Short mmCIF file of C-alpha atoms (C1' of nucleotides) in Angstrom, two decimals:
data_model
loop_
_atom_site.label_atom_id
_atom_site.label_comp_id
_atom_site.label_asym_id
_atom_site.label_seq_id
_atom_site.Cartn_x
_atom_site.Cartn_y
_atom_site.Cartn_z
CA MET A 1 25.95 13.03 -17.92
CA ARG A 2 24.88 10.24 -15.70
CA ARG A 3 28.39 9.63 -14.48
CA GLY A 4 29.14 7.96 -11.33
CA LEU A 5 26.84 5.86 -9.37
CA GLU A 6 23.07 5.86 -10.38
CA PHE A 7 20.42 4.94 -7.99
CA LYS A 8 17.60 5.35 -10.70
CA LYS A 9 16.82 2.19 -12.91
CA LYS A 10 18.39 2.26 -16.27
CA ALA A 11 15.82 3.57 -18.87
CA ARG A 12 14.78 0.99 -21.20
CA ILE A 13 14.89 2.54 -24.77
CA ILE A 14 13.18 1.23 -28.38
CA ILE A 15 14.63 2.88 -31.21
CA VAL A 16 12.80 3.10 -34.50
CA ASP A 17 14.34 4.16 -37.78
CA ASP A 18 13.76 2.91 -41.33
CA ASN A 19 17.45 3.74 -41.99
CA TYR A 20 19.30 0.60 -40.86
CA GLU A 21 22.59 2.21 -40.72
CA HIS A 22 21.49 5.38 -38.92
CA LEU A 23 19.42 3.00 -36.50
CA ASN A 24 22.73 1.23 -35.58
CA GLY A 25 24.67 4.42 -35.40
CA VAL A 26 22.30 5.52 -32.70
CA ARG A 27 22.16 2.20 -30.98
CA GLU A 28 25.88 2.18 -30.49
CA LEU A 29 26.01 5.83 -29.53
CA ILE A 30 23.58 5.06 -26.69
CA GLU A 31 25.40 1.84 -25.69
CA ILE A 32 28.61 3.56 -25.51
CA GLU A 33 27.85 6.91 -24.44
CA SER A 34 25.28 6.25 -21.87
CA ASP A 35 23.86 3.70 -19.61
CA PHE A 36 20.64 3.39 -21.10
CA ASP A 37 19.34 -0.08 -21.99
CA VAL A 38 18.49 -0.47 -25.66
CA VAL A 39 15.76 -3.45 -25.52
CA ALA A 40 14.87 -3.60 -29.07
CA THR A 41 14.63 -1.68 -32.40
CA ALA A 42 12.57 -1.55 -35.40
CA THR A 43 12.65 -0.35 -39.06
CA SER A 44 8.95 0.18 -39.40
CA ALA A 45 6.45 1.92 -37.35
CA SER A 46 3.95 -0.94 -37.30
CA VAL A 47 6.70 -3.34 -36.07
CA ALA A 48 7.58 -0.71 -33.48
CA ILE A 49 4.20 -0.67 -32.17
CA SER A 50 4.16 -4.49 -31.57
CA LEU A 51 7.58 -4.28 -29.84
CA ILE A 52 6.13 -1.43 -27.61
CA LYS A 53 3.46 -3.50 -26.44
CA LYS A 54 5.65 -6.45 -25.91
CA TYR A 55 8.62 -4.79 -24.01
CA ARG A 56 6.84 -1.58 -22.59
CA PRO A 57 10.00 0.69 -22.77
CA ASP A 58 10.60 3.83 -20.92
CA ILE A 59 11.46 5.52 -23.98
CA VAL A 60 10.96 5.32 -27.59
CA LEU A 61 13.34 7.26 -30.02
CA MET A 62 11.20 7.56 -33.29
CA ASP A 63 12.24 8.54 -36.73
CA ILE A 64 9.67 10.78 -38.17
CA ASN A 65 10.66 10.53 -41.87
CA MET A 66 9.44 6.82 -42.65
CA PRO A 67 7.54 5.79 -45.69
CA GLU A 68 4.62 3.77 -45.30
CA LYS A 69 3.28 4.60 -41.77
CA ASP A 70 4.97 7.54 -40.95
CA GLY A 71 6.25 8.52 -37.60
CA LEU A 72 3.92 10.95 -36.43
CA SER A 73 0.84 8.57 -36.67
CA ALA A 74 2.96 6.04 -34.83
CA ILE A 75 3.57 8.47 -32.13
CA ALA A 76 -0.16 9.13 -31.85
CA GLU A 77 -0.81 5.71 -31.69
CA ILE A 78 1.77 5.14 -28.96
CA GLU A 79 -0.09 7.97 -27.02
CA LYS A 80 -3.35 6.33 -27.43
CA LEU A 81 -2.03 3.06 -25.86
CA ASP A 82 -1.52 5.10 -22.88
CA LEU A 83 1.35 2.98 -21.49
CA GLY A 84 3.40 5.68 -20.02
CA VAL A 85 5.82 5.14 -22.90
CA ARG A 86 7.62 8.42 -23.78
CA THR A 87 8.44 9.21 -27.14
CA ILE A 88 11.32 11.41 -28.50
CA ALA A 89 11.12 12.57 -32.16
CA LEU A 90 13.95 12.39 -34.43
CA THR A 91 14.38 13.84 -37.65
CA GLY A 92 16.97 15.64 -40.01
CA TYR A 93 14.70 19.03 -40.60
CA ASP A 94 13.83 21.52 -38.04
CA ASP A 95 10.60 22.00 -40.08
CA PRO A 96 8.43 24.05 -37.47
CA ASP A 97 5.14 22.47 -38.46
CA LEU A 98 6.76 18.88 -37.91
CA ILE A 99 7.87 20.26 -34.47
CA PHE A 100 4.47 21.49 -33.72
CA ARG A 101 2.47 18.44 -34.69
CA ALA A 102 5.07 16.13 -32.96
CA MET A 103 4.50 18.07 -29.71
CA LYS A 104 0.91 18.41 -30.19
CA ILE A 105 0.25 14.66 -30.31
CA GLY A 106 2.41 14.00 -27.37
CA ALA A 107 6.00 13.53 -28.22
CA LYS A 108 7.97 14.30 -25.14
CA GLY A 109 11.03 15.67 -27.01
CA TYR A 110 12.25 16.49 -30.38
CA ILE A 111 16.10 15.98 -31.65
CA LEU A 112 17.65 16.64 -34.87
CA LYS A 113 20.05 14.03 -36.55
CA THR A 114 22.44 16.61 -36.86
CA MET A 115 22.85 17.61 -33.29
CA ALA A 116 25.71 16.56 -31.05
CA SER A 117 25.46 13.10 -29.61
CA ALA A 118 25.70 14.47 -25.97
CA GLN A 119 22.55 16.52 -26.93
CA LEU A 120 20.54 13.27 -27.71
CA ILE A 121 21.82 11.70 -24.31
CA TYR A 122 20.86 14.82 -22.56
CA ALA A 123 17.35 14.79 -24.04
CA ILE A 124 16.86 11.36 -23.09
CA ASP A 125 18.03 11.87 -19.78
CA GLU A 126 15.58 14.78 -19.14
CA VAL A 127 12.74 12.95 -20.78
CA ALA A 128 13.03 9.65 -18.81
CA ALA A 129 13.14 11.85 -15.80
CA GLY A 130 9.57 12.86 -16.60
CA LYS A 131 10.35 16.35 -18.25
CA ILE A 132 9.61 17.58 -21.58
CA TYR A 133 12.50 18.51 -23.78
CA LEU A 134 13.25 20.63 -26.79
CA PRO A 135 16.51 22.18 -27.63
CA ASN A 136 16.57 25.95 -27.61
CA THR A 137 16.80 26.56 -31.01
CA LEU A 138 13.83 24.08 -31.90
CA SER A 139 11.75 25.46 -28.86
CA SER A 140 12.23 28.96 -30.68
CA ARG A 141 11.09 27.65 -33.95
CA PHE A 142 7.86 26.07 -32.11
CA PHE A 143 7.03 29.32 -30.44
CA GLU A 144 7.34 31.23 -33.54
CA TYR A 145 4.98 28.69 -35.35
CA PHE A 146 2.62 28.63 -32.47
CA GLN A 147 2.33 32.49 -32.24
CA LYS A 148 1.86 32.91 -35.97
CA SER A 149 -1.17 30.42 -35.87
CA PHE A 150 -2.87 32.23 -33.06
CA LYS A 151 -1.73 35.82 -34.45
CA GLU A 152 -3.84 34.87 -37.52
CA GLU A 153 -6.87 33.65 -35.61
CA LEU A 154 -6.77 36.61 -33.52
CA GLN A 155 -6.53 39.07 -36.43
CA SER A 156 -9.56 37.35 -38.10
CA ILE A 157 -11.62 38.24 -35.16
CA SER A 158 -10.46 41.81 -34.27
CA ASP A 159 -10.65 42.71 -37.98
CA GLU A 160 -13.13 45.51 -38.68
CA GLU A 161 -14.23 43.44 -41.81
CA ASN A 162 -15.84 40.96 -39.34
CA LEU A 163 -19.39 41.31 -40.06
CA LEU A 164 -20.29 40.26 -36.51
CA ASN A 165 -19.28 43.57 -35.20
CA TYR A 166 -22.16 45.38 -37.10
CA LEU A 167 -24.46 43.12 -34.89
CA THR A 168 -26.66 44.94 -32.48
CA GLN A 169 -26.32 43.57 -28.69
CA ARG A 170 -30.06 42.18 -29.28
CA GLU A 171 -28.93 40.37 -32.52
CA GLU A 172 -25.78 39.01 -30.75
CA GLU A 173 -28.23 37.63 -28.13
CA VAL A 174 -30.29 35.94 -30.84
CA LEU A 175 -27.31 34.66 -32.80
CA ASP A 176 -26.05 33.22 -29.76
CA LEU A 177 -29.03 31.20 -29.23
CA LEU A 178 -28.90 30.18 -32.78
CA THR A 179 -25.57 28.68 -32.36
CA GLN A 180 -26.79 26.49 -29.60
CA GLY A 181 -29.44 25.08 -32.01
CA VAL A 182 -32.51 26.82 -30.74
CA THR A 183 -35.61 27.38 -32.83
CA TYR A 184 -37.49 30.35 -33.22
CA LYS A 185 -39.99 29.40 -30.62
CA GLY A 186 -37.15 28.64 -28.11
CA VAL A 187 -35.57 32.05 -28.69
CA ALA A 188 -38.92 33.72 -28.25
CA GLN A 189 -39.43 32.31 -24.84
CA LYS A 190 -35.64 32.45 -23.51
CA LEU A 191 -35.80 36.33 -24.81
CA PHE A 192 -39.40 36.83 -23.52
CA ILE A 193 -40.34 38.24 -27.23
CA SER A 194 -42.80 37.21 -29.86
CA GLU A 195 -41.70 34.63 -32.41
CA THR A 196 -42.42 37.44 -35.10
CA THR A 197 -39.50 39.63 -33.36
CA VAL A 198 -37.17 36.88 -33.40
CA LYS A 199 -37.87 36.59 -36.76
CA THR A 200 -37.23 40.11 -37.68
CA HIS A 201 -33.89 39.67 -35.80
CA VAL A 202 -32.83 36.71 -37.64
CA ASN A 203 -33.27 38.24 -40.86
CA ASN A 204 -31.66 41.41 -39.96
CA ILE A 205 -28.70 39.15 -39.00
CA PHE A 206 -28.86 37.18 -42.22
CA GLN A 207 -28.59 40.30 -44.23
CA LYS A 208 -25.78 41.66 -41.97
CA LEU A 209 -23.74 38.51 -42.11
CA GLN A 210 -24.70 38.31 -45.90
CA VAL A 211 -26.03 34.50 -45.52
CA ASN A 212 -29.06 32.91 -46.36
CA ASP A 213 -29.83 30.56 -43.65
CA ARG A 214 -29.26 30.03 -40.03
CA THR A 215 -26.86 27.24 -40.67
CA GLN A 216 -24.67 29.54 -42.65
CA ALA A 217 -25.03 32.19 -39.93
CA VAL A 218 -23.84 29.73 -37.11
CA LEU A 219 -20.96 28.76 -39.35
CA TYR A 220 -20.07 32.47 -39.89
CA ALA A 221 -20.37 32.95 -36.23
CA LEU A 222 -18.14 29.93 -35.35
CA ASN A 223 -15.44 30.59 -37.98
CA ASN A 224 -15.19 34.30 -36.84
CA GLY A 225 -14.73 33.99 -33.17
CA PHE A 226 -18.11 34.59 -32.17
CA LEU A 227 -17.83 32.15 -29.29
CA ASN A 228 -14.22 33.09 -28.71
CA ARG A 229 -14.69 36.78 -28.49
CA ARG A 230 -15.59 36.82 -24.90
CA LYS A 231 -12.52 34.88 -23.95
CA VAL A 232 -10.41 37.32 -26.08
CA LYS A 233 -12.16 40.41 -24.57
CA ILE A 234 -12.56 39.18 -21.00
CA ALA A 235 -10.54 36.55 -20.11
CA ILE A 236 -7.92 36.31 -23.02
CA MET B 1 26.73 38.66 -21.42
CA ARG B 2 27.03 41.66 -23.79
CA ARG B 3 30.58 42.06 -22.64
CA GLY B 4 33.23 44.04 -24.66
CA LEU B 5 32.44 45.77 -28.07
CA GLU B 6 29.14 45.55 -29.47
CA PHE B 7 27.97 46.97 -32.82
CA LYS B 8 24.41 46.20 -32.27
CA LYS B 9 22.31 49.39 -31.15
CA LYS B 10 21.48 49.17 -27.47
CA ALA B 11 17.99 47.74 -27.07
CA ARG B 12 15.47 50.40 -25.80
CA ILE B 13 13.16 49.19 -22.72
CA ILE B 14 10.12 50.20 -21.11
CA ILE B 15 9.55 48.53 -17.71
CA VAL B 16 6.03 48.27 -16.60
CA ASP B 17 5.13 47.08 -12.82
CA ASP B 18 2.43 48.28 -10.52
CA ASN B 19 4.86 47.80 -7.70
CA TYR B 20 7.01 50.78 -7.65
CA GLU B 21 9.94 49.29 -5.67
CA HIS B 22 10.22 46.27 -7.65
CA LEU B 23 9.90 48.58 -10.61
CA ASN B 24 12.78 50.48 -9.49
CA GLY B 25 14.75 47.27 -8.69
CA VAL B 26 14.43 45.88 -12.12
CA ARG B 27 15.45 49.36 -13.54
CA GLU B 28 18.72 49.68 -11.63
CA LEU B 29 19.51 45.85 -12.18
CA ILE B 30 19.05 46.71 -16.00
CA GLU B 31 21.09 49.83 -15.91
CA ILE B 32 24.02 48.24 -13.73
CA GLU B 33 23.95 44.84 -15.34
CA SER B 34 23.60 45.48 -18.82
CA ASP B 35 23.95 48.13 -21.60
CA PHE B 36 20.08 48.33 -22.34
CA ASP B 37 18.48 51.58 -22.38
CA VAL B 38 15.47 52.09 -20.21
CA VAL B 39 13.63 54.95 -21.98
CA ALA B 40 10.63 54.75 -19.62
CA THR B 41 8.72 53.28 -16.84
CA ALA B 42 5.05 52.83 -16.15
CA THR B 43 2.86 51.65 -13.03
CA SER B 44 -0.08 50.88 -15.04
CA ALA B 45 -1.01 49.20 -18.27
CA SER B 46 -2.78 52.15 -19.87
CA VAL B 47 -0.12 54.52 -19.08
CA ALA B 48 2.27 51.85 -20.50
CA ILE B 49 0.19 51.77 -23.85
CA SER B 50 0.65 55.45 -24.20
CA LEU B 51 4.39 55.52 -23.41
CA ILE B 52 4.97 52.64 -25.81
CA LYS B 53 3.26 54.59 -28.78
CA LYS B 54 5.30 57.57 -27.94
CA TYR B 55 8.71 56.04 -27.47
CA ARG B 56 8.37 52.98 -29.66
CA PRO B 57 10.74 50.86 -27.62
CA ASP B 58 12.49 47.43 -28.72
CA ILE B 59 11.39 45.50 -25.55
CA VAL B 60 8.59 46.14 -23.03
CA LEU B 61 9.04 44.32 -19.67
CA MET B 62 5.40 43.80 -18.44
CA ASP B 63 4.59 42.47 -15.22
CA ILE B 64 1.48 40.38 -15.59
CA ASN B 65 -0.10 40.63 -11.87
CA MET B 66 -1.78 44.24 -11.98
CA PRO B 67 -5.07 45.30 -10.85
CA GLU B 68 -7.41 47.51 -12.92
CA LYS B 69 -6.16 46.56 -16.44
CA ASP B 70 -4.28 43.12 -16.30
CA GLY B 71 -0.84 42.59 -17.96
CA LEU B 72 -2.24 39.90 -20.62
CA SER B 73 -4.78 42.24 -21.86
CA ALA B 74 -2.06 44.85 -22.20
CA ILE B 75 0.14 42.56 -24.09
CA ALA B 76 -2.69 41.62 -26.40
CA GLU B 77 -3.32 45.36 -26.90
CA ILE B 78 0.52 46.13 -27.76
CA GLU B 79 0.43 43.29 -30.32
CA LYS B 80 -2.33 44.53 -31.73
CA LEU B 81 -0.55 47.98 -32.64
CA ASP B 82 1.83 45.90 -34.55
CA LEU B 83 4.76 48.33 -33.74
CA GLY B 84 7.30 45.64 -33.81
CA VAL B 85 7.60 46.05 -29.95
CA ARG B 86 8.44 42.75 -28.17
CA THR B 87 7.18 41.95 -24.73
CA ILE B 88 8.51 39.83 -22.14
CA ALA B 89 5.99 38.69 -19.46
CA LEU B 90 7.22 38.97 -15.68
CA THR B 91 5.46 37.41 -12.85
CA GLY B 92 5.85 35.90 -9.48
CA TYR B 93 4.33 32.47 -10.20
CA ASP B 94 4.98 29.65 -12.90
CA ASP B 95 1.31 29.04 -13.48
CA PRO B 96 1.13 27.02 -16.57
CA ASP B 97 -2.09 28.62 -17.75
CA LEU B 98 -0.84 32.07 -17.48
CA ILE B 99 2.42 31.11 -19.44
CA PHE B 100 0.39 29.45 -21.95
CA ARG B 101 -2.04 32.70 -22.45
CA ALA B 102 0.79 34.99 -22.39
CA MET B 103 2.65 33.18 -25.18
CA LYS B 104 -0.52 32.65 -27.00
CA ILE B 105 -1.27 36.38 -27.25
CA GLY B 106 2.28 37.03 -28.34
CA ALA B 107 4.70 37.48 -25.49
CA LYS B 108 8.24 36.96 -26.76
CA GLY B 109 9.59 35.63 -23.26
CA TYR B 110 8.41 34.94 -19.84
CA ILE B 111 10.62 35.45 -16.65
CA LEU B 112 9.74 34.82 -13.04
CA LYS B 113 10.80 37.41 -10.56
CA THR B 114 12.47 34.91 -8.31
CA MET B 115 15.10 34.18 -11.23
CA ALA B 116 18.43 35.34 -11.26
CA SER B 117 19.21 38.70 -12.69
CA ALA B 118 21.51 37.06 -15.30
CA GLN B 119 18.69 35.09 -16.67
CA LEU B 120 16.70 38.37 -16.93
CA ILE B 121 19.41 39.97 -18.93
CA TYR B 122 19.90 36.87 -21.09
CA ALA B 123 16.11 36.74 -21.84
CA ILE B 124 16.31 40.40 -22.97
CA ASP B 125 19.24 39.78 -24.95
CA GLU B 126 17.78 36.93 -26.74
CA VAL B 127 14.26 38.67 -27.34
CA ALA B 128 16.03 41.56 -28.54
CA ALA B 129 18.00 39.61 -30.98
CA GLY B 130 14.58 38.50 -32.46
CA LYS B 131 14.37 34.99 -30.69
CA ILE B 132 11.64 33.96 -28.34
CA TYR B 133 12.91 32.80 -25.20
CA LEU B 134 11.44 30.68 -22.34
CA PRO B 135 13.53 29.43 -19.44
CA ASN B 136 13.87 25.28 -19.73
CA THR B 137 11.73 25.00 -16.43
CA LEU B 138 8.84 27.38 -17.69
CA SER B 139 9.29 25.74 -21.18
CA SER B 140 8.46 22.23 -19.75
CA ARG B 141 5.69 23.74 -17.76
CA PHE B 142 4.10 25.17 -20.97
CA PHE B 143 4.49 21.96 -22.92
CA GLU B 144 2.77 19.77 -20.30
CA TYR B 145 -0.17 22.22 -20.26
CA PHE B 146 0.04 22.38 -24.10
CA GLN B 147 -0.28 18.68 -24.41
CA LYS B 148 -2.72 18.16 -21.84
CA SER B 149 -5.18 20.51 -23.45
CA PHE B 150 -4.57 18.73 -26.86
CA LYS B 151 -4.85 15.22 -25.29
CA GLU B 152 -8.36 16.08 -24.15
CA GLU B 153 -9.20 16.95 -27.44
CA LEU B 154 -7.81 14.15 -29.14
CA GLN B 155 -9.51 11.74 -26.53
CA SER B 156 -12.86 13.32 -27.25
CA ILE B 157 -12.29 12.74 -30.96
CA SER B 158 -11.19 9.14 -30.85
CA ASP B 159 -13.73 8.23 -28.21
CA GLU B 160 -16.17 5.26 -29.11
CA GLU B 161 -18.90 7.47 -27.63
CA ASN B 162 -18.15 9.94 -30.36
CA LEU B 163 -21.52 9.25 -32.38
CA LEU B 164 -19.79 10.46 -35.55
CA ASN B 165 -18.12 7.05 -35.68
CA TYR B 166 -21.39 5.25 -36.57
CA LEU B 167 -21.96 7.33 -39.55
CA THR B 168 -21.46 5.58 -42.78
CA GLN B 169 -19.25 6.77 -45.41
CA ARG B 170 -22.15 8.30 -47.44
CA GLU B 171 -23.46 9.88 -44.14
CA GLU B 172 -20.09 11.64 -43.53
CA GLU B 173 -19.94 13.13 -47.17
CA VAL B 174 -23.65 14.51 -46.72
CA LEU B 175 -22.67 15.55 -42.97
CA ASP B 176 -19.71 17.31 -44.54
CA LEU B 177 -21.85 19.56 -47.07
CA LEU B 178 -24.42 20.35 -44.30
CA THR B 179 -21.37 21.71 -42.19
CA GLN B 180 -20.74 23.96 -45.17
CA GLY B 181 -24.33 25.29 -45.24
CA VAL B 182 -25.39 23.50 -48.34
CA THR B 183 -29.20 22.78 -48.67
CA TYR B 184 -30.97 19.28 -49.44
CA LYS B 185 -31.04 20.52 -53.03
CA GLY B 186 -27.23 21.56 -53.36
CA VAL B 187 -26.37 18.31 -51.63
CA ALA B 188 -28.32 16.40 -54.17
CA GLN B 189 -26.74 18.01 -56.94
CA LYS B 190 -23.20 17.61 -55.65
CA LEU B 191 -23.54 13.92 -54.82
CA PHE B 192 -25.55 13.17 -58.03
CA ILE B 193 -28.52 11.74 -56.13
CA SER B 194 -32.19 12.56 -55.59
CA GLU B 195 -33.02 15.10 -53.14
CA THR B 196 -35.15 12.31 -51.46
CA THR B 197 -32.12 10.37 -50.93
CA VAL B 198 -30.49 13.33 -49.15
CA LYS B 199 -33.29 13.64 -46.74
CA THR B 200 -33.10 9.84 -46.08
CA HIS B 201 -29.33 10.28 -45.26
CA VAL B 202 -30.10 13.27 -43.22
CA ASN B 203 -32.65 11.60 -41.19
CA ASN B 204 -30.33 8.55 -40.23
CA ILE B 205 -27.63 11.11 -39.52
CA PHE B 206 -29.90 13.03 -37.20
CA GLN B 207 -30.69 9.79 -35.51
CA LYS B 208 -27.37 8.61 -35.20
CA LEU B 209 -26.06 11.61 -33.60
CA GLN B 210 -29.40 12.29 -31.45
CA VAL B 211 -30.26 15.74 -32.80
CA ASN B 212 -33.32 17.19 -34.18
CA ASP B 213 -32.12 19.35 -36.63
CA ARG B 214 -29.28 20.29 -39.00
CA THR B 215 -28.01 23.18 -37.02
CA GLN B 216 -27.48 20.87 -34.07
CA ALA B 217 -25.91 18.28 -36.18
CA VAL B 218 -23.55 20.73 -37.55
CA LEU B 219 -22.75 21.87 -33.98
CA TYR B 220 -22.30 18.45 -32.87
CA ALA B 221 -19.94 17.68 -35.92
CA LEU B 222 -17.94 20.89 -35.14
CA ASN B 223 -17.73 20.09 -31.57
CA ASN B 224 -16.66 16.55 -31.92
CA GLY B 225 -13.91 17.04 -34.31
CA PHE B 226 -15.61 16.41 -37.55
CA LEU B 227 -13.44 18.65 -39.29
CA ASN B 228 -10.08 17.50 -37.60
CA ARG B 229 -10.53 13.79 -38.03
CA ARG B 230 -9.04 14.12 -41.33
CA LYS B 231 -5.96 15.96 -39.99
CA VAL B 232 -5.95 13.43 -37.18
CA LYS B 233 -6.24 10.13 -39.28
CA ILE B 234 -4.49 11.20 -42.47
CA ALA B 235 -2.08 14.13 -41.97
CA ILE B 236 -2.33 14.65 -38.21
"C1'" DT C 1 -28.66 -18.83 -49.87
"C1'" DC C 2 -30.41 -15.83 -46.73
"C1'" DT C 3 -29.86 -11.89 -43.94
"C1'" DG C 4 -28.30 -7.34 -42.59
"C1'" DA C 5 -26.06 -3.16 -43.80
"C1'" DT C 6 -26.18 0.34 -47.00
"C1'" DG C 7 -27.59 3.36 -50.75
"C1'" DT C 8 -31.15 4.80 -53.46
"C1'" DA C 9 -35.92 6.57 -54.44
"C1'" DG C 10 -40.81 8.36 -53.98
"C1'" DA C 11 -44.94 10.22 -51.42
"C1'" DC C 12 -47.29 12.78 -47.98
"C1'" DC C 13 -47.74 16.03 -44.38
"C1'" DA C 14 -47.17 18.92 -40.57
"C1'" DG C 15 -44.41 22.57 -39.06
"C1'" DG C 16 -40.47 25.34 -39.22
"C1'" DT C 17 -38.00 28.74 -41.70
"C1'" DG C 18 -36.97 32.89 -44.75
"C1'" DG C 19 -38.94 37.02 -47.51
"C1'" DT C 20 -41.69 41.06 -47.60
"C1'" DT C 21 -44.35 44.95 -46.00
"C1'" DA C 22 -46.08 47.48 -42.37
"C1'" DA C 23 -46.58 49.70 -37.79
"C1'" DT C 24 -45.51 51.45 -33.03
"C1'" DG C 25 -42.63 52.86 -29.11
"C1'" DT C 26 -38.52 54.45 -27.43
"C1'" DG C 27 -34.02 56.71 -26.83
"C1'" DG C 28 -30.05 59.37 -28.48
"C1'" DG C 29 -27.72 62.76 -31.63
"C1'" DG C 30 -27.76 66.76 -34.69
"C1'" DC D 1 -37.52 69.07 -32.21
"C1'" DC D 2 -36.91 65.99 -35.50
"C1'" DC D 3 -34.75 61.91 -37.60
"C1'" DC D 4 -32.47 57.47 -37.29
"C1'" DA D 5 -31.20 53.25 -35.12
"C1'" DC D 6 -33.21 49.80 -32.41
"C1'" DA D 7 -36.61 46.57 -30.47
"C1'" DT D 8 -41.11 45.32 -30.99
"C1'" DT D 9 -45.18 42.97 -33.29
"C1'" DA D 10 -48.50 41.31 -37.09
"C1'" DA D 11 -49.95 39.10 -41.17
"C1'" DC D 12 -49.24 36.67 -45.28
"C1'" DC D 13 -46.97 33.37 -48.25
"C1'" DA D 14 -43.56 30.26 -50.53
"C1'" DC D 15 -40.52 27.04 -49.56
"C1'" DC D 16 -37.44 24.33 -47.06
"C1'" DT D 17 -37.14 20.90 -43.52
"C1'" DG D 18 -37.94 16.98 -40.83
"C1'" DG D 19 -40.95 12.57 -39.77
"C1'" DT D 20 -42.75 8.41 -41.53
"C1'" DC D 21 -43.44 4.61 -44.39
"C1'" DT D 22 -42.82 1.97 -48.18
"C1'" DA D 23 -39.88 -0.08 -51.76
"C1'" DC D 24 -35.84 -1.89 -54.39
"C1'" DA D 25 -30.61 -3.11 -55.75
"C1'" DT D 26 -26.32 -4.37 -54.05
"C1'" DC D 27 -22.92 -6.63 -51.57
"C1'" DA D 28 -20.56 -8.55 -47.66
"C1'" DG D 29 -20.87 -12.26 -44.23
"C1'" DA D 30 -22.85 -15.91 -42.03
#
DNA sequence: TCTGATGTAGACCAGGTGGTTAATGTGGGG
DNA sequence: CCCCACATTAACCACCTGGTCTACATCAGA
């Protein structure tokens, strides 16, 4: 990788790891096995943030398992700075939840410490080139987790125990307006019916959803995919 | 791939594509280049669903660009059947939104029609083995889209224009209870303060959030990451 | 030390909300 | 043809909610 003449500028890197020995190990690896430029290192997230502001590196290798301020918060903070710095997360475990959260807040790559050094160099190369890189095994982990969380969401929506399914069409219209914070009077005007009728519908809704007031009804609707059901059924 | 002796059972496949020629192309490809077993084919999603119920295949290759009933809905339906059938989406375009939606509803793989045949066989192999497979290029596309959507979400949360940031700690506690549908009386009891005090807090909340009633306050809170902020700031 | 932000609390009132009962019209299914 | 589900409306009432004004204690910071 990156053998021979290169026209690209050398990627400038900052390494963050609270384990001093591992930090130096990674540093040496990069300096020997690649032509990236390690411009700084840090053993804590807060120091890392300062260094990043100062050096504006292309890539940050961030160990996630750190005490005090953890690596995920650090990544989030780096992303918030919006300096175009691309972060690669580094851990010992392939915990799907960790991977998911890291990618969610903006990590551009995720590497295990147990992976071969060539893999690390390759990942840096890809990320430096503007891509997002996850090794296939981690990518699989990620997607399983990703789908599981959505599956639970879809299930709760399509459940026959979803009390929303017992609402009539008119009641749905009324509830829809309730979830927008409209009052009885407002609903009456929008649906061209009397305020009394609205109250009747609302009372029926309360009974069907087994709640006592509009706030709880709105919460039930929101928690049980009332707004999403259109997306799910029509546009996915 | 899959050369030599195999101890695994041959994966049973159903192919769905409204384009008859392409369907046969894929079929021949699979029959010649692999030892998978194409048990059926269909040119429409509704027929496909029936065939899937009948044959219970291991894998479904589903063209997404179909008229009438589109492929995404079909995948969602297959997933809902919960027969353990694993679906691979097949399209001509690498539209990130399509990829995202397909993976979200449970596709176990996503392949472009323009990709090499070996890639298709490999994908089927991986998916048949229980993995989730996305080619690197599509995986990159997916993650960019994934991160973009979360970035927007995080931005709206950490915005200084987020009126939730102007709430005092006590007001947050009150709003927290409001978002659970608790009444004045309930809040008073839970926080060990008088009902009057609760009303004062609630009124202050309304003014700060620029809303007129509790429903709108709850909606504002929910839409602006009130529930998520703990995750973001404490646990990510 | 004084000021401002915050949390606490009471009183009053208009209007909104929720519960109940009753009644009418309409359309579909048995 | 009758019954039931649904949509519609009225009237009444208890209670909750929201708006306003006032008041006091605490604490941090200028």
